[in-house]
Amino acid sequence: MLYNQPNPLEVKVLSRRFTLPNSQSIETYLANDGYKALEKALGMTQDQIIDEVKASGLRGRGGAGFPTGLKWSFVPRQSPKPKYIVVNADESEPGTCKDRLLIEYDPHQLIEGVIIAGQAVGAEQGYIYIRGEYRYLIDVMDRAIDEAYARGVLGDNVMGSGRKFHLASHSGAGAYECGEESALLESFEGKRGNPRIRPPFPAVAGCYQSPTILNNVETFCAVPAIFLNGGAYFAGLGSPKNGGTRLFCLSGHVNKPGVYELPMGFNLMRMINEVGGGVRGGKKLKAVIPGGSSCPVLKADECDIAMDYDSVAAAKSMLGSGGVVVMDEDTCMVNAALRIMKFYAHESCGWCIPCREGTTWLKKLLTRFHEGMGQRSDIVLIGDLSKNMLGRTFCPLGDAAAMPTIAFVEKFKDEFEAHLDGKPCPYEKSNRMVAA
Amino acid sequence: MTFSPELEARFEKFLAKYPADRKRSAVIPMLIYGQDEVGAITDELINEVAKRTGATPLQVTEVVGFYSMLHRKPQGKYHVQVCTNISCLLVGGAELWEQACKKTGLGHKETSKDGLISLEEVECMGACSWAPAVQVNYDFYHDVTPEQLDKLIDGLAAGKKPEQIAEVTKVSC
Amino acid sequence: MADLVKFTIDGREIEAAAGTLVIEAAKKNGIEIPSFCYYEGLSLQAACRMCLVEVEKMPKMQVACTLPVGAGMVVRTDTEQVRKARKTTLEFLLVNHPLDCPVCDKGGECELQDMVFKYGAGESRFTETKMHVDEQQWSPVVFYDGPRCILCFRCVRACEEGMGVAALGVVNRGAQSLIAPNHGDHLECDECGQCIDICPVGALTSGAYRYQTRPWEMEHVGTICTHCSDGCKTTLGVRGDEIMRGNNRDRSGVNGEFLCAKGRYAYDFYNHAERIQSPMVRVGGKLEPVSWSKALELVARKFGEIRSRSGEIGVIGSSHTTNEENYYLQKFARQGLNTNNIDHHRTGDVVTLVDALSGTTGQLATTQDLYEKKAFLVIGADLALEHPFLSYQIRASFRHHAAHVYTVTAEKVREDDYAVRSVRKAAGTELEALEDLRAALAAEPELVILFGDAVKGDGVRKLVEFGQSLGTAVKYCALVDYANSRGAIDMGLVPELLPGYQASGKSGLSVKEMLASQTLEALWVVGANPLKSGPLASKKTFVVVQDMFLTETAQRADVVLPAASAYEKSGTVTNVCGEVQRLTRAVTAVGAKTDLEIIGLIAKEMSLAATVGPWSSETVYNEIRKTVKGYNIPLAMLAVQAQQTAPVNGRVAVESRPDLIHSAHDGLFTSGTLGRYSKILNSVMESRKETVTA
């Protein structure tokens, strides 16, 4: 049973098997085009595989939107070291809950995508780094991996091709920072999840300092469809330079929150109104975070945009991880900014000064401000401190904390001003601060 | 240190996943599964994991403090985690957290005297579209109302297993 | 040579080897790019973000500490944007850093203070509450103040990478992150204190120094540590004729970044309560304090009487006293007392090594060689404990130059952790392992062989023969124990050799023979404790002892003359690698005199002043320069840096006495002669015993 009802506007590619009975099982998968893409890929050269992915216009679904085929092409052909495929299933970006479904309902799709990636670069070992909170998905994944071994899809002779590919799950233990690819690799190696100095990038020195393809779950899950129907087919599903579909996670003040697979470039207002059933309780839309909590908030009047990487970037935000957080007219934007900063302060790894100290300072400042103890100069300071983090931190977490904060304080300055002079928060209902 | 045969088997499986000279990769999986059985990350567990993975106890200790799911203090038999991050916050996550505190008389990262229930306000757990969400140990509960949370806690306090509490259903398999 | 790359910093066209980091290239050209976490020789962190610079064609500012120079790169380090970034990074740093500078040990020599002064803002916009955690004591000598810590991770790297100990780590996450010791609440490590030296702020402080004084109240005297033979420079902080601390203040010694527990903390023997402050003479079986003139008169009279009737006199010199004192002592013994019974405690077979290498040049390894060479063979020595600086050098060579290390030892040693081959051989049988290593060693482009006292006499010849047959460039180091063990041999403190390894042509008694002699009329012991292991055979021997403490030997003395410590005198010492360095007097001896002066005064009293010459260390050194081959180095040069000597390059005409060679194998935590009297060192040892038994 799905957690939310599907919507007719959905274009189901990655999620097309979600509603099938026993969708997790390899039988269901095999009966529904399963591992046919791999069969095709096994007959292709490494260049052909990478070219197909390039042709699909697939861009990384983790958040940065880097072209996947290009990323794969950075892995050196000749390497004295073994190569690795690592799946980032450390889904932690607030507002995002799609990878959970992709594993829960169709784990074999992920396995197939990973094996194809292995063929693209000559890797024989893959790992799936799953966030510790998704413990039940580790069991799902392990069962699927066992099935794949039993059917000869994984192992020393992948589908009779004579090639090896091994795959194993790996549990995280609660750290947002490990969603950053180099931090994930450190964590995978049994260390603190501090990011690494880059370059070198994982393609050259990743897992165990060996060449590594590291992508998000959804990115790998898109791969079988690309090989089944061709890169051009996948590209055609989306908008220019933004191939395929995307699993958007609608949350917040909509009538029908849920995860929906929609073509890249789907209009945000339509997504809210036609897919999400409009703003809850007939209220007015105030703002939308379009791609998870690190993406700058869009005001209601900025939301008539196509949801693809380039269009959202043009609106000075980011498509991010697909977490669309809808906020109605009663939402306190100071509180939203505070809650998000509290998250980043909690998750900052502590490696670099601007992020470590900046997020903590901003958390304290926003807490005081939201409690009505703010001063006018604090409004400037909030923006200023965020800008002093922006672009200066070791990894993108600092930017992820700074960018939304800058947007909140610049776009909703009036709401910040309304909290001045000891006035109670004008948004009583959402004016709840939580202990930390 | 001795573990149950099940956990020993699991540890063995973990250690076999990684290249022979990379056993340190098993540190975090061993810690978190070890914690489930031991009840907390004890010094003994740290030393054992270090020994089996070839890491130093200090290297394992460094790891423990980094990950928010690894706890040095014992948690309750039922660790109730309420998400208050942005998607949950918008639809009552904060109220749910307050209710949890009120209901149990516990605060953030506190455990009941009988060791049955502990509370934690957690960051995004990946249930944003079905918010507000709660996790009890590793089980997910979606669209939780304060009333449901009360029932859940009442049931647990009465010695019921989570699956015996009819009013709330865990969604994760 | 790496290719040179041309690029521009602040409008200046600069050349640097490809791969050079911008921060280093700038520094070499006099442009400072500030940083906390970047530290030459340690792994890169890019954590503090102080070194952000603008680079043309790059959208964001770049960290200069990880950015290699590129051809045509245009770097700007002094723009509005860069200045603002530094200022705001410092503002962030001060958010949780307590402003307790008035009481902080680091105040006045704190890098954070200096940075804020130079690049920071005059005021803070932070009005929230600061985080606090309590200070922790990790060992008798290491304290950690979490709030002061800026998390630059220098200490963690110095310990793991520099020392190979890895006793420090990081716990917690984010702003709660703290440095933590390896054993829960305490450290089990070498207690070298390099973490304290390298800490840019007052987060790590020394138990021996904290809250004692302000840095600017001290005079900083650079001298040479006297505890082992490695010859590390230690800088003594002196306030009002009192040593307040030892540290590695300017890293200008042969030891570079390195200093161990002894060099740092074990200076305090100099004012130990048991220090002898007055000459003593045995009266009615008891040692009674007397004036210098009385004591000297007695010694001179006794020595004079015995000499005049050609009685047997033995002289035992020291491995701790200066070259000048050793030279002067043997000269006095040989020319003044007309005896060749002069010896000292021999700890390594330098004599056979130099003889076996006769006819070659440049085959004695320097301490710098131990960092630069590409391969090392360590035979029969636990370097990390007995020669911690040499161990540090080799480890650094491994880290920076991927050096290949081979060990042949009885027990596991720290070098095994990264050695390409480790062979276990019982002490004395180490050379049996050589043939098995031949092929691997012959394939090395260059090699340094270090050997302990298990290899001596014919063993050394066999080893050198093996080394010379490898067909690769080999250097050698005969390990010796004490601060001037090497200098004692160079200065001829043995019967068979004059200074510079010239044959004396005369026989003479060894230490062992002197102690066993029933006919020995007088025994003069200068800075040694030969009776530690057993009594003097003859009850009638008139014993004169110059020492700092009432050692076992001094307790047997008829006359005890209080001697100055190494920190109370000037002169030169020669380290295990034959490098001559200068001692600089830090404090004034109270009641005691330098051994050089005491010897001179005895000579004067015996009317032999003209024979031995004046007791000024400069004068004696100048005589050494003229008479001891290899020591012809102007003192002014020694003031700048250590100089290696090669006091012989021909056959040593006489057989030395390998049978007398015996190392005490004093480690970091086993007590040497001086270590016994260091309270701080003892407290460290005690705390280690407690944790081991606990």
mmCIF file of N, CA and C in Angstrom, chain A residues 290-379:
data_model
loop_
_atom_site.group_PDB
_atom_site.id
_atom_site.type_symbol
_atom_site.label_atom_id
_atom_site.label_comp_id
_atom_site.label_asym_id
_atom_site.label_seq_id
_atom_site.Cartn_x
_atom_site.Cartn_y
_atom_site.Cartn_z
ATOM 1 N N PRO A 290 11.541 25.004 -2.577
ATOM 2 C CA PRO A 290 11.320 24.123 -3.733
ATOM 3 C C PRO A 290 12.118 22.822 -3.753
ATOM 4 N N GLY A 291 13.172 22.706 -2.930
ATOM 5 C CA GLY A 291 13.988 21.500 -3.116
ATOM 6 C C GLY A 291 14.657 20.997 -1.862
ATOM 7 N N GLY A 292 13.990 21.120 -0.737
ATOM 8 C CA GLY A 292 14.633 20.737 0.520
ATOM 9 C C GLY A 292 15.118 21.974 1.244
ATOM 10 N N SER A 293 15.389 21.819 2.544
ATOM 11 C CA SER A 293 15.552 22.994 3.397
ATOM 12 C C SER A 293 16.752 23.872 3.036
ATOM 13 N N SER A 294 17.683 23.369 2.246
ATOM 14 C CA SER A 294 18.819 24.235 1.920
ATOM 15 C C SER A 294 18.548 25.153 0.738
ATOM 16 N N CYS A 295 17.364 25.041 0.142
ATOM 17 C CA CYS A 295 17.083 25.868 -1.024
ATOM 18 C C CYS A 295 16.351 27.145 -0.599
ATOM 19 N N PRO A 296 16.789 28.272 -1.143
ATOM 20 C CA PRO A 296 16.131 29.534 -0.775
ATOM 21 C C PRO A 296 14.629 29.483 -1.038
ATOM 22 N N VAL A 297 13.900 30.032 -0.102
ATOM 23 C CA VAL A 297 12.449 30.013 -0.163
ATOM 24 C C VAL A 297 11.958 30.906 -1.323
ATOM 25 N N LEU A 298 10.878 30.476 -1.961
ATOM 26 C CA LEU A 298 10.262 31.296 -3.006
ATOM 27 C C LEU A 298 8.982 31.896 -2.441
ATOM 28 N N LYS A 299 8.791 33.187 -2.709
ATOM 29 C CA LYS A 299 7.523 33.800 -2.298
ATOM 30 C C LYS A 299 6.430 33.306 -3.243
ATOM 31 N N ALA A 300 5.187 33.397 -2.799
ATOM 32 C CA ALA A 300 4.075 32.871 -3.602
ATOM 33 C C ALA A 300 4.137 33.380 -5.032
ATOM 34 N N ASP A 301 4.465 34.653 -5.180
ATOM 35 C CA ASP A 301 4.455 35.210 -6.535
ATOM 36 C C ASP A 301 5.681 34.795 -7.359
ATOM 37 N N GLU A 302 6.572 34.022 -6.755
ATOM 38 C CA GLU A 302 7.740 33.536 -7.507
ATOM 39 C C GLU A 302 7.573 32.079 -7.911
ATOM 40 N N CYS A 303 6.385 31.529 -7.621
ATOM 41 C CA CYS A 303 6.223 30.086 -7.753
ATOM 42 C C CYS A 303 5.698 29.616 -9.102
ATOM 43 N N ASP A 304 5.456 30.513 -9.983
ATOM 44 C CA ASP A 304 4.958 30.086 -11.291
ATOM 45 C C ASP A 304 6.156 29.733 -12.176
ATOM 46 N N ILE A 305 6.846 28.676 -11.792
ATOM 47 C CA ILE A 305 8.060 28.311 -12.528
ATOM 48 C C ILE A 305 8.069 26.825 -12.837
ATOM 49 N N ALA A 306 8.880 26.499 -13.849
ATOM 50 C CA ALA A 306 9.063 25.094 -14.204
ATOM 51 C C ALA A 306 10.027 24.476 -13.208
ATOM 52 N N MET A 307 9.687 23.290 -12.738
ATOM 53 C CA MET A 307 10.548 22.626 -11.754
ATOM 54 C C MET A 307 11.616 21.794 -12.459
ATOM 55 N N ASP A 308 12.628 22.504 -12.969
ATOM 56 C CA ASP A 308 13.840 21.820 -13.402
ATOM 57 C C ASP A 308 15.023 22.627 -12.888
ATOM 58 N N TYR A 309 16.195 22.029 -13.000
ATOM 59 C CA TYR A 309 17.369 22.649 -12.369
ATOM 60 C C TYR A 309 17.578 24.089 -12.822
ATOM 61 N N ASP A 310 17.460 24.285 -14.129
ATOM 62 C CA ASP A 310 17.810 25.597 -14.671
ATOM 63 C C ASP A 310 16.759 26.661 -14.358
ATOM 64 N N SER A 311 15.481 26.259 -14.437
ATOM 65 C CA SER A 311 14.437 27.253 -14.184
ATOM 66 C C SER A 311 14.419 27.686 -12.721
ATOM 67 N N VAL A 312 14.606 26.721 -11.822
ATOM 68 C CA VAL A 312 14.595 27.087 -10.397
ATOM 69 C C VAL A 312 15.846 27.911 -10.074
ATOM 70 N N ALA A 313 16.958 27.565 -10.727
ATOM 71 C CA ALA A 313 18.178 28.355 -10.515
ATOM 72 C C ALA A 313 17.961 29.786 -11.004
ATOM 73 N N ALA A 314 17.215 29.915 -12.104
ATOM 74 C CA ALA A 314 16.944 31.255 -12.635
ATOM 75 C C ALA A 314 16.105 32.065 -11.650
ATOM 76 N N ALA A 315 15.323 31.359 -10.845
ATOM 77 C CA ALA A 315 14.523 32.041 -9.820
ATOM 78 C C ALA A 315 15.332 32.209 -8.531
ATOM 79 N N LYS A 316 16.655 32.007 -8.633
ATOM 80 C CA LYS A 316 17.597 32.187 -7.525
ATOM 81 C C LYS A 316 17.347 31.224 -6.356
ATOM 82 N N SER A 317 16.847 30.045 -6.721
ATOM 83 C CA SER A 317 16.790 28.998 -5.717
ATOM 84 C C SER A 317 17.366 27.732 -6.359
ATOM 85 N N MET A 318 17.013 26.598 -5.817
ATOM 86 C CA MET A 318 17.567 25.354 -6.353
ATOM 87 C C MET A 318 16.514 24.267 -6.364
ATOM 88 N N LEU A 319 16.623 23.367 -7.355
ATOM 89 C CA LEU A 319 15.703 22.242 -7.420
ATOM 90 C C LEU A 319 16.026 21.226 -6.318
ATOM 91 N N GLY A 320 17.308 21.217 -5.950
ATOM 92 C CA GLY A 320 17.734 20.420 -4.796
ATOM 93 C C GLY A 320 17.340 18.966 -4.877
ATOM 94 N N SER A 321 16.813 18.466 -3.782
ATOM 95 C CA SER A 321 16.558 17.032 -3.661
ATOM 96 C C SER A 321 15.096 16.693 -3.942
ATOM 97 N N GLY A 322 14.329 17.662 -4.382
ATOM 98 C CA GLY A 322 12.946 17.365 -4.723
ATOM 99 C C GLY A 322 11.962 17.520 -3.585
ATOM 100 N N GLY A 323 12.407 18.090 -2.487
ATOM 101 C CA GLY A 323 11.512 18.300 -1.352
ATOM 102 C C GLY A 323 10.797 19.644 -1.480
ATOM 103 N N VAL A 324 9.511 19.576 -1.815
ATOM 104 C CA VAL A 324 8.750 20.813 -2.027
ATOM 105 C C VAL A 324 7.931 21.091 -0.761
ATOM 106 N N VAL A 325 8.347 22.108 -0.016
ATOM 107 C CA VAL A 325 7.704 22.388 1.265
ATOM 108 C C VAL A 325 6.811 23.622 1.103
ATOM 109 N N VAL A 326 5.527 23.397 1.268
ATOM 110 C CA VAL A 326 4.550 24.448 0.995
ATOM 111 C C VAL A 326 4.132 25.122 2.302
ATOM 112 N N MET A 327 4.137 26.463 2.293
ATOM 113 C CA MET A 327 3.807 27.193 3.519
ATOM 114 C C MET A 327 2.659 28.167 3.260
ATOM 115 N N ASP A 328 1.653 28.083 4.120
ATOM 116 C CA ASP A 328 0.491 28.940 3.907
ATOM 117 C C ASP A 328 0.671 30.292 4.585
ATOM 118 N N GLU A 329 -0.369 31.113 4.440
ATOM 119 C CA GLU A 329 -0.291 32.500 4.894
ATOM 120 C C GLU A 329 -0.075 32.636 6.404
ATOM 121 N N ASP A 330 -0.375 31.614 7.168
ATOM 122 C CA ASP A 330 -0.226 31.700 8.623
ATOM 123 C C ASP A 330 1.131 31.247 9.136
ATOM 124 N N THR A 331 2.001 30.935 8.219
ATOM 125 C CA THR A 331 3.305 30.427 8.638
ATOM 126 C C THR A 331 4.219 31.572 9.079
ATOM 127 N N CYS A 332 4.843 31.374 10.216
ATOM 128 C CA CYS A 332 5.797 32.379 10.696
ATOM 129 C C CYS A 332 7.149 32.110 10.038
ATOM 130 N N MET A 333 7.607 33.031 9.237
ATOM 131 C CA MET A 333 8.839 32.795 8.503
ATOM 132 C C MET A 333 10.070 32.908 9.400
ATOM 133 N N VAL A 334 9.943 33.630 10.498
ATOM 134 C CA VAL A 334 11.050 33.690 11.450
ATOM 135 C C VAL A 334 11.221 32.311 12.095
ATOM 136 N N ASN A 335 10.087 31.738 12.436
ATOM 137 C CA ASN A 335 10.118 30.403 13.033
ATOM 138 C C ASN A 335 10.665 29.379 12.044
ATOM 139 N N ALA A 336 10.253 29.498 10.785
ATOM 140 C CA ALA A 336 10.749 28.572 9.766
ATOM 141 C C ALA A 336 12.262 28.722 9.622
ATOM 142 N N ALA A 337 12.722 29.971 9.570
ATOM 143 C CA ALA A 337 14.160 30.220 9.445
ATOM 144 C C ALA A 337 14.897 29.648 10.649
ATOM 145 N N LEU A 338 14.316 29.853 11.814
ATOM 146 C CA LEU A 338 14.938 29.353 13.043
ATOM 147 C C LEU A 338 15.027 27.829 13.038
ATOM 148 N N ARG A 339 13.902 27.182 12.673
ATOM 149 C CA ARG A 339 13.909 25.726 12.725
ATOM 150 C C ARG A 339 14.939 25.141 11.763
ATOM 151 N N ILE A 340 15.049 25.781 10.625
ATOM 152 C CA ILE A 340 16.008 25.290 9.637
ATOM 153 C C ILE A 340 17.438 25.536 10.130
ATOM 154 N N MET A 341 17.672 26.700 10.722
ATOM 155 C CA MET A 341 19.031 26.967 11.233
ATOM 156 C C MET A 341 19.380 26.041 12.384
ATOM 157 N N LYS A 342 18.377 25.748 13.190
ATOM 158 C CA LYS A 342 18.611 24.830 14.296
ATOM 159 C C LYS A 342 19.088 23.470 13.761
ATOM 160 N N PHE A 343 18.477 23.087 12.662
ATOM 161 C CA PHE A 343 18.883 21.831 12.023
ATOM 162 C C PHE A 343 20.345 21.893 11.572
ATOM 163 N N TYR A 344 20.711 22.963 10.907
ATOM 164 C CA TYR A 344 22.081 23.016 10.392
ATOM 165 C C TYR A 344 23.108 23.126 11.520
ATOM 166 N N ALA A 345 22.737 23.834 12.581
ATOM 167 C CA ALA A 345 23.659 23.919 13.723
ATOM 168 C C ALA A 345 23.852 22.527 14.338
ATOM 169 N N HIS A 346 22.753 21.762 14.351
ATOM 170 C CA HIS A 346 22.817 20.408 14.903
ATOM 171 C C HIS A 346 23.659 19.502 14.021
ATOM 172 N N GLU A 347 23.623 19.758 12.724
ATOM 173 C CA GLU A 347 24.265 18.839 11.781
ATOM 174 C C GLU A 347 25.656 19.282 11.332
ATOM 175 N N SER A 348 26.025 20.529 11.625
ATOM 176 C CA SER A 348 27.359 20.978 11.224
ATOM 177 C C SER A 348 28.390 20.012 11.808
ATOM 178 N N CYS A 349 29.329 19.616 10.977
ATOM 179 C CA CYS A 349 30.258 18.586 11.444
ATOM 180 C C CYS A 349 31.307 19.167 12.378
ATOM 181 N N GLY A 350 31.503 20.482 12.300
ATOM 182 C CA GLY A 350 32.468 21.110 13.201
ATOM 183 C C GLY A 350 33.847 21.273 12.607
ATOM 184 N N TRP A 351 33.993 20.858 11.369
ATOM 185 C CA TRP A 351 35.325 20.900 10.762
ATOM 186 C C TRP A 351 35.792 22.344 10.523
ATOM 187 N N CYS A 352 34.960 23.139 9.884
ATOM 188 C CA CYS A 352 35.443 24.487 9.541
ATOM 189 C C CYS A 352 34.761 25.551 10.387
ATOM 190 N N ILE A 353 35.490 26.614 10.583
ATOM 191 C CA ILE A 353 35.063 27.655 11.511
ATOM 192 C C ILE A 353 33.758 28.347 11.084
ATOM 193 N N PRO A 354 33.650 28.823 9.844
ATOM 194 C CA PRO A 354 32.444 29.622 9.537
ATOM 195 C C PRO A 354 31.155 28.829 9.722
ATOM 196 N N CYS A 355 31.150 27.577 9.339
ATOM 197 C CA CYS A 355 29.927 26.781 9.474
ATOM 198 C C CYS A 355 29.678 26.426 10.929
ATOM 199 N N ARG A 356 30.743 25.940 11.585
ATOM 200 C CA ARG A 356 30.599 25.506 12.971
ATOM 201 C C ARG A 356 30.101 26.641 13.856
ATOM 202 N N GLU A 357 30.750 27.784 13.751
ATOM 203 C CA GLU A 357 30.415 28.907 14.634
ATOM 204 C C GLU A 357 29.239 29.705 14.089
ATOM 205 N N GLY A 358 29.179 29.822 12.758
ATOM 206 C CA GLY A 358 28.120 30.634 12.149
ATOM 207 C C GLY A 358 26.741 30.056 12.402
ATOM 208 N N THR A 359 26.601 28.742 12.220
ATOM 209 C CA THR A 359 25.270 28.139 12.405
ATOM 210 C C THR A 359 24.844 28.235 13.869
ATOM 211 N N THR A 360 25.795 28.047 14.780
ATOM 212 C CA THR A 360 25.457 28.097 16.205
ATOM 213 C C THR A 360 25.062 29.512 16.615
ATOM 214 N N TRP A 361 25.830 30.470 16.120
ATOM 215 C CA TRP A 361 25.522 31.865 16.430
ATOM 216 C C TRP A 361 24.133 32.215 15.892
ATOM 217 N N LEU A 362 23.881 31.858 14.633
ATOM 218 C CA LEU A 362 22.597 32.197 14.023
ATOM 219 C C LEU A 362 21.443 31.504 14.736
ATOM 220 N N LYS A 363 21.677 30.285 15.185
ATOM 221 C CA LYS A 363 20.633 29.573 15.923
ATOM 222 C C LYS A 363 20.282 30.346 17.199
ATOM 223 N N LYS A 364 21.308 30.765 17.917
ATOM 224 C CA LYS A 364 21.063 31.510 19.167
ATOM 225 C C LYS A 364 20.381 32.841 18.882
ATOM 226 N N LEU A 365 20.871 33.498 17.846
ATOM 227 C CA LEU A 365 20.333 34.806 17.492
ATOM 228 C C LEU A 365 18.872 34.695 17.055
ATOM 229 N N LEU A 366 18.575 33.720 16.198
ATOM 230 C CA LEU A 366 17.205 33.559 15.712
ATOM 231 C C LEU A 366 16.272 33.123 16.837
ATOM 232 N N THR A 367 16.777 32.313 17.748
ATOM 233 C CA THR A 367 15.968 31.900 18.894
ATOM 234 C C THR A 367 15.553 33.141 19.694
ATOM 235 N N ARG A 368 16.545 33.947 20.025
ATOM 236 C CA ARG A 368 16.269 35.169 20.786
ATOM 237 C C ARG A 368 15.319 36.083 19.997
ATOM 238 N N PHE A 369 15.580 36.188 18.709
ATOM 239 C CA PHE A 369 14.770 37.075 17.885
ATOM 240 C C PHE A 369 13.318 36.618 17.849
ATOM 241 N N HIS A 370 13.142 35.312 17.674
ATOM 242 C CA HIS A 370 11.789 34.789 17.585
ATOM 243 C C HIS A 370 11.051 34.920 18.905
ATOM 244 N N GLU A 371 11.803 34.920 19.989
ATOM 245 C CA GLU A 371 11.171 35.086 21.301
ATOM 246 C C GLU A 371 10.782 36.531 21.580
ATOM 247 N N GLY A 372 11.056 37.391 20.609
ATOM 248 C CA GLY A 372 10.674 38.790 20.790
ATOM 249 C C GLY A 372 11.750 39.642 21.428
ATOM 250 N N MET A 373 12.932 39.105 21.546
ATOM 251 C CA MET A 373 14.018 39.851 22.178
ATOM 252 C C MET A 373 14.987 40.432 21.141
ATOM 253 N N GLY A 374 14.525 40.486 19.900
ATOM 254 C CA GLY A 374 15.425 40.959 18.845
ATOM 255 C C GLY A 374 15.523 42.468 18.782
ATOM 256 N N GLN A 375 16.588 42.912 18.150
ATOM 257 C CA GLN A 375 16.753 44.335 17.879
ATOM 258 C C GLN A 375 16.806 44.529 16.377
ATOM 259 N N ARG A 376 16.548 45.770 15.962
ATOM 260 C CA ARG A 376 16.536 46.049 14.530
ATOM 261 C C ARG A 376 17.874 45.659 13.894
ATOM 262 N N SER A 377 18.954 45.919 14.611
ATOM 263 C CA SER A 377 20.271 45.618 14.042
ATOM 264 C C SER A 377 20.462 44.108 13.840
ATOM 265 N N ASP A 378 19.707 43.317 14.585
ATOM 266 C CA ASP A 378 19.812 41.863 14.417
ATOM 267 C C ASP A 378 19.385 41.425 13.021
ATOM 268 N N ILE A 379 18.444 42.145 12.457
ATOM 269 C CA ILE A 379 17.953 41.755 11.125
ATOM 270 C C ILE A 379 19.099 41.853 10.123
#
